[in-house]
Coordinates of C-alpha atoms and ligand atoms in Angstrom, one line a residue:
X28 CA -6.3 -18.6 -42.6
X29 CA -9.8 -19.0 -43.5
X30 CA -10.1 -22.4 -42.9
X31 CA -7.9 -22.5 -39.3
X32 CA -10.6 -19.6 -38.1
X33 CA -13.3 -22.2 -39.6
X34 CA -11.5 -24.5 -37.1
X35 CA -11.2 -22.4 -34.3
X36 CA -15.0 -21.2 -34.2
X37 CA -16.3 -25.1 -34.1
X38 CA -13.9 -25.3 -31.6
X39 CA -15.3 -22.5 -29.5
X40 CA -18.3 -23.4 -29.9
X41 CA -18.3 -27.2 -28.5
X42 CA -15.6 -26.3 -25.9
X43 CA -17.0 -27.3 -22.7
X44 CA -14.3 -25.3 -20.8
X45 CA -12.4 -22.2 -22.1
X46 CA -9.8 -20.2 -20.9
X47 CA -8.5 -16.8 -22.6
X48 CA -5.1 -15.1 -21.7
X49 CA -5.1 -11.8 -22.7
X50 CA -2.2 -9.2 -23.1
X51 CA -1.7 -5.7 -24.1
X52 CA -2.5 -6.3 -27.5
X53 CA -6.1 -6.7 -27.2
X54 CA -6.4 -3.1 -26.1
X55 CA -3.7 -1.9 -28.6
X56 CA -6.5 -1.2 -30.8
X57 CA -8.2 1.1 -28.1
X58 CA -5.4 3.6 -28.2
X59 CA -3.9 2.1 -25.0
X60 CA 0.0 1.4 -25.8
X61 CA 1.6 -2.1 -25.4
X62 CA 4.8 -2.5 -23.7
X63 CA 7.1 -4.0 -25.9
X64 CA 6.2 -3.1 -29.3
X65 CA 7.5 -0.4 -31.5
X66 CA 6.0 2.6 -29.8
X67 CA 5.5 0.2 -26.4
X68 CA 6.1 2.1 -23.0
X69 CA 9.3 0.1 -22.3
X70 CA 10.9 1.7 -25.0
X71 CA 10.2 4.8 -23.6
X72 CA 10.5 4.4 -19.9
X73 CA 12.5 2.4 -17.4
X74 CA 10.3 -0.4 -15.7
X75 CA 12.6 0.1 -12.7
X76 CA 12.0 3.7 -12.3
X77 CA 8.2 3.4 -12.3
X78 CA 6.9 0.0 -12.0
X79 CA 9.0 -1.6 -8.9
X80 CA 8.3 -1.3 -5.1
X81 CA 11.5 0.2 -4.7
X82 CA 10.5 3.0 -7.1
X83 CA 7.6 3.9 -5.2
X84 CA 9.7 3.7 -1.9
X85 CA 12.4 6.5 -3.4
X86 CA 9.8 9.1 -5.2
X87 CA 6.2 7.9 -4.9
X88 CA 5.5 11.6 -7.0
X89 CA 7.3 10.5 -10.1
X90 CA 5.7 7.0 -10.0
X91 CA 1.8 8.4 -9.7
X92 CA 2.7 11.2 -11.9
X93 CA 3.2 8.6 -14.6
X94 CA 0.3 6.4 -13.7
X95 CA -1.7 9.7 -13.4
X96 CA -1.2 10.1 -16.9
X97 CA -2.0 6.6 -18.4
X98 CA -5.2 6.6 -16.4
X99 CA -5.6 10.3 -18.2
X100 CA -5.2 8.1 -21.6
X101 CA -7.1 4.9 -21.0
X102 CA -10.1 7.3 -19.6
X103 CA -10.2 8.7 -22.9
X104 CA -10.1 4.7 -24.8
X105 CA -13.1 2.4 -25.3
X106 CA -13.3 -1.6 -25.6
X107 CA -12.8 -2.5 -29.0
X108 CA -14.2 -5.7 -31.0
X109 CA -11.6 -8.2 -29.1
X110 CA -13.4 -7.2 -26.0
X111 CA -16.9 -7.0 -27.5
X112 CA -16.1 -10.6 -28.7
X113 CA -14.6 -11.8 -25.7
X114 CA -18.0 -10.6 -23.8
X115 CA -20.2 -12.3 -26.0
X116 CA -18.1 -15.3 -25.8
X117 CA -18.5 -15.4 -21.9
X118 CA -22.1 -14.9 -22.3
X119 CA -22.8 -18.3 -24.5
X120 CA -22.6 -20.3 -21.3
X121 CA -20.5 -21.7 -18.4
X122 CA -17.0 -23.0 -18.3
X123 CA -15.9 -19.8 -18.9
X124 CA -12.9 -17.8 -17.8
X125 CA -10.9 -14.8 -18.6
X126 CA -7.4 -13.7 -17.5
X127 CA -5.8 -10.7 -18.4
X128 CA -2.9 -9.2 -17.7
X129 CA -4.0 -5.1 -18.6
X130 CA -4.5 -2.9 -16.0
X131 CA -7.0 -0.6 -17.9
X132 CA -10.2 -2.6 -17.0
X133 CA -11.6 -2.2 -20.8
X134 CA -13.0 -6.1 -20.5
X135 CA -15.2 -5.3 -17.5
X136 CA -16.4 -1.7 -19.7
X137 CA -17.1 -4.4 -22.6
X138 CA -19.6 -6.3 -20.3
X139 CA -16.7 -9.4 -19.3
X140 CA -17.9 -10.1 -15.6
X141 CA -15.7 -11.1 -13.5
X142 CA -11.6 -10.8 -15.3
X143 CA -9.1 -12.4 -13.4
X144 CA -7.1 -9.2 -13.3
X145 CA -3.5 -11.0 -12.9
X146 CA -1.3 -7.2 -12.9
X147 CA -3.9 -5.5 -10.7
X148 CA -6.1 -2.2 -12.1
X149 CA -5.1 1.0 -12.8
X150 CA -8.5 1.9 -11.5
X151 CA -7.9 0.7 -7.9
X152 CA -6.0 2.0 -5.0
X153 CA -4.1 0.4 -1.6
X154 CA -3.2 2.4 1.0
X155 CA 0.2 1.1 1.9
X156 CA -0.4 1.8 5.6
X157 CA -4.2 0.5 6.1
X158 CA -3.9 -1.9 2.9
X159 CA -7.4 -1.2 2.3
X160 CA -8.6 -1.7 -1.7
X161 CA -10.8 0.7 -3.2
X162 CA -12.1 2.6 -6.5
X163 CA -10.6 6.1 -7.1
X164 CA -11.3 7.1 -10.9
X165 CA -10.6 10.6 -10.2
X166 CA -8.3 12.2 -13.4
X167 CA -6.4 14.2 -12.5
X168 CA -6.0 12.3 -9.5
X169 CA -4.6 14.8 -6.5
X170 CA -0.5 13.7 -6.1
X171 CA 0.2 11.6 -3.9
X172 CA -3.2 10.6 -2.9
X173 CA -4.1 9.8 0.9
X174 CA -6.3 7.4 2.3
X175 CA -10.0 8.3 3.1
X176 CA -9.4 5.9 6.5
X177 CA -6.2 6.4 7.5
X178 CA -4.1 9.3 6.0
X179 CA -1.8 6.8 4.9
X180 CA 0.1 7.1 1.2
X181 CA -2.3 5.3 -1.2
X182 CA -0.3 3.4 -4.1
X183 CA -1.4 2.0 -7.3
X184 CA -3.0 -1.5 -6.5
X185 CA -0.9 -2.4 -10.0
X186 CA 1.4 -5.7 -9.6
X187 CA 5.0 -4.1 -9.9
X188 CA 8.0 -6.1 -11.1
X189 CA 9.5 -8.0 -8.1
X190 CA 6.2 -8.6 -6.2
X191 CA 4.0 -11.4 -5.7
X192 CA 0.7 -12.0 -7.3
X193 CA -2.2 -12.6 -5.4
X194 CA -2.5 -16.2 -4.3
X195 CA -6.3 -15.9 -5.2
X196 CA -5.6 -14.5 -8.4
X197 CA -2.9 -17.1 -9.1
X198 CA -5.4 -20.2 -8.0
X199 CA -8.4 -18.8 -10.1
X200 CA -5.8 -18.1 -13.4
X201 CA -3.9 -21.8 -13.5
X202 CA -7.0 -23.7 -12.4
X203 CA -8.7 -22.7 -15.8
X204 CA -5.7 -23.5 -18.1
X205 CA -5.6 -26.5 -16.2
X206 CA -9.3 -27.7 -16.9
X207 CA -9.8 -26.2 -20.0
X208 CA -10.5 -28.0 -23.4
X209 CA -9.7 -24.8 -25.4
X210 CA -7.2 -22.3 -24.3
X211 CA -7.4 -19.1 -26.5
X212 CA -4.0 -16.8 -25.9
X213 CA -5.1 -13.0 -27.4
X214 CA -2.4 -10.3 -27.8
X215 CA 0.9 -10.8 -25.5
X216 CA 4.2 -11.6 -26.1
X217 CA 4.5 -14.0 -23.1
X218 CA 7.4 -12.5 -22.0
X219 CA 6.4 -12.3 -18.2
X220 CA 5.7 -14.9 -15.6
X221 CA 3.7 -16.5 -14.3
X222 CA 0.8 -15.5 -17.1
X223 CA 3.7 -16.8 -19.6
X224 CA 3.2 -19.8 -18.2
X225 CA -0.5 -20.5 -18.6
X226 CA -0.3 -21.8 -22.7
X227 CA 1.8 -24.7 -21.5
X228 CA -0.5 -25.6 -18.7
X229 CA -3.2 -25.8 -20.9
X230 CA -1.4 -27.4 -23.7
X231 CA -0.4 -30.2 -20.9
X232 CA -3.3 -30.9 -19.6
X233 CA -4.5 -32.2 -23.6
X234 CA -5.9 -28.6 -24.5
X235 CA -6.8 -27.2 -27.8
X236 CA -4.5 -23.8 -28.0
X237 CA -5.2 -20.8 -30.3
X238 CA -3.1 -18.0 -30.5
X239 CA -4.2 -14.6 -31.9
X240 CA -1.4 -11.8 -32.3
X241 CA -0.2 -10.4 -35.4
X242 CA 3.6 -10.7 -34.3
X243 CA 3.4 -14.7 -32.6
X244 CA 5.7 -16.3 -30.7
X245 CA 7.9 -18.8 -32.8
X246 CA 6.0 -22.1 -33.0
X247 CA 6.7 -23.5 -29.6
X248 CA 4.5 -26.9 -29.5
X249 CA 2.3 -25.3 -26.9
X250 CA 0.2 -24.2 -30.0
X251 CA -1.9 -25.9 -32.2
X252 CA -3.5 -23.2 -34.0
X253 CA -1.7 -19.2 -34.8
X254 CA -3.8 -17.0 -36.4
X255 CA -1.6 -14.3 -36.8
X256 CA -3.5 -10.9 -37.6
X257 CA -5.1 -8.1 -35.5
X258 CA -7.5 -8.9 -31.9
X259 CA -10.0 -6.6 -33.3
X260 CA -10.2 -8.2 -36.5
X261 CA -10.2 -11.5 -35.5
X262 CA -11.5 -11.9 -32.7
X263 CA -15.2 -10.9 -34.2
X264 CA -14.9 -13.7 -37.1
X265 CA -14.9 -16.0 -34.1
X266 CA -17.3 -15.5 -31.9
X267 CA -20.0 -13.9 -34.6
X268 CA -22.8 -12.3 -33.3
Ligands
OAD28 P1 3.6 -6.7 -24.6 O1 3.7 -5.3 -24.9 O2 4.8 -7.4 -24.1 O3 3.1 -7.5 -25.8 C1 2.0 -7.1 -26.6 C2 1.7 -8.2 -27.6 O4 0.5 -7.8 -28.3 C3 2.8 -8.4 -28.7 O5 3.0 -9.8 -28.8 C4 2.1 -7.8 -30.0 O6 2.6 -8.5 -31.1 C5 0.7 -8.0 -29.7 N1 -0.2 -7.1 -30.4 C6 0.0 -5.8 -30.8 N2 -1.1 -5.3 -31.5 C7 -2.1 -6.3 -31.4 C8 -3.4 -6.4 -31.9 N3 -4.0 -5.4 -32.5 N4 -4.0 -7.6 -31.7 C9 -3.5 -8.6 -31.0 N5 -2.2 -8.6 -30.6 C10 -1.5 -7.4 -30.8 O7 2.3 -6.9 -23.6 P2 2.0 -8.0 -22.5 O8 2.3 -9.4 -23.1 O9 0.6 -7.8 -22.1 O10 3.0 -5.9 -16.6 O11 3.0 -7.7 -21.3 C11 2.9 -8.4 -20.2 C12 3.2 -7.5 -19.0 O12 4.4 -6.8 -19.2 C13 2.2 -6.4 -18.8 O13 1.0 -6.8 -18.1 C14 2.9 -5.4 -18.0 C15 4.3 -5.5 -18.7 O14 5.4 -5.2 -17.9 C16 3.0 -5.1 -15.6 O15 3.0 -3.8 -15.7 C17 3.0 -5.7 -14.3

């Protein structure tokens, strides 16, 4: 292990272009719980009862009640090392890109400036009649929230299962796996598209591939180099201070 970190650090640091993917996992040590893990919130709740359009569309109470609580418990987390890391990384020069699928916006708290969001942000509202964006970090927040403008029902501006990412969002992400020289892929169990896709884009276009999870995906060839072990942990012997 020692010497595949040694590997990975040299080739962070020469990497002209970089692209990181990140999951759930790289909040996990935060407090904020993963999806698909022992305790993750599939276990414990049914994607199609709270995270699809249609959901919202049959009891738009239920759905922010449970969103109303997980911004209740990510309020309450901070960015851990991964994101502390991941910052400084960003901050050693150009070239540089983040994607992360999490909706708790703990990257941009670490000091990461401008996250391709992919799923959206917890912290952010649309109004499904105006479709205006905007900020609302109210806990509790009041249920169901209006518009400011309009009056119209505001929904989380969250990616639910079924929809369509942004096309922006979906430009910005594949352009830096496809231009990268090192593709780092931090805590997710590529289990949902298109993000799953990003590894093998990079890997494609003749890319240097890391993964960092403690639980990783069966060797695939899209990898060259697993470090399997904790975000928080690892991710600090990487990019040292
Ligand atoms: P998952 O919950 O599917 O996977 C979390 C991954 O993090 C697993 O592979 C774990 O092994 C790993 N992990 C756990 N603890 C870790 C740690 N301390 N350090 C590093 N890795 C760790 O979460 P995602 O892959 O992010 O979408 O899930 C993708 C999407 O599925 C989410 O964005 C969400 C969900 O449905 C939407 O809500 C739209």
């Amino acid at each position: 292990m020692t010497d595949d970190i040694e590997r990975v650090r040299e080739r962070l640091e020469t990497a002209e272009r970089l692209a990181v993917l990140t999951g759930a996992g790289v909040s996990a040590e935060s407090g904020v719980p993963t999806f698909r893990g022992p305790d993750g919130l599939w276990r414990k709740y049914r994607a199609e009862d709270l995270a699809t359009p249609e959901a919202f569309a049959r009891d738009p109470r239920l759905v922010w009640e449970w969103y109303d609580w997980r911004r209740g418990l990510v309020s309450q987390c901070h960015p851990n090392p991964a994101h502390t890391a991941l910052a400084a990384l960003e901050r050693r020069g150009p070239g540089f890109t983040l994607v992360t699928q999490n909706v708790d916006g703990l990257h941009a708290l670490a000091g990461s400036r401008d996250p391709v969001e992919m799923h959206g942000n917890l912290w952010k509202v649309r109004c499904t009649a105006c479709h205006r964006v905007g900020d609302d970090r109210r806990v509790p927040i009041p249920i169901p929230p209006r518009c400011d403008a309009c009056g119209g029902l505001l929904r989380p501006h969250i990616v639910w299962f079924g929809e369509s990412l942004e096309a922006d969002v979906l430009e910005r992400a594949f352009r830096a796996f496809a231009y990268c020289d090192v593709a780092l892929i931090v805590g997710t169990s590529g289990r949902v598209q298109p993000a799953a896709s990003l590894a093998g884009v990079a890997k494609q276009a003749g890319a240097f591939v890391v993964e960092v999870n403690p639980d990783p995906a069966p060797p695939d060839g899209r990898v060259d180099v697993t470090l399997a072990g904790k975000a928080g942990e690892l991710m600090p012997r990487l990019v040292p201070a």
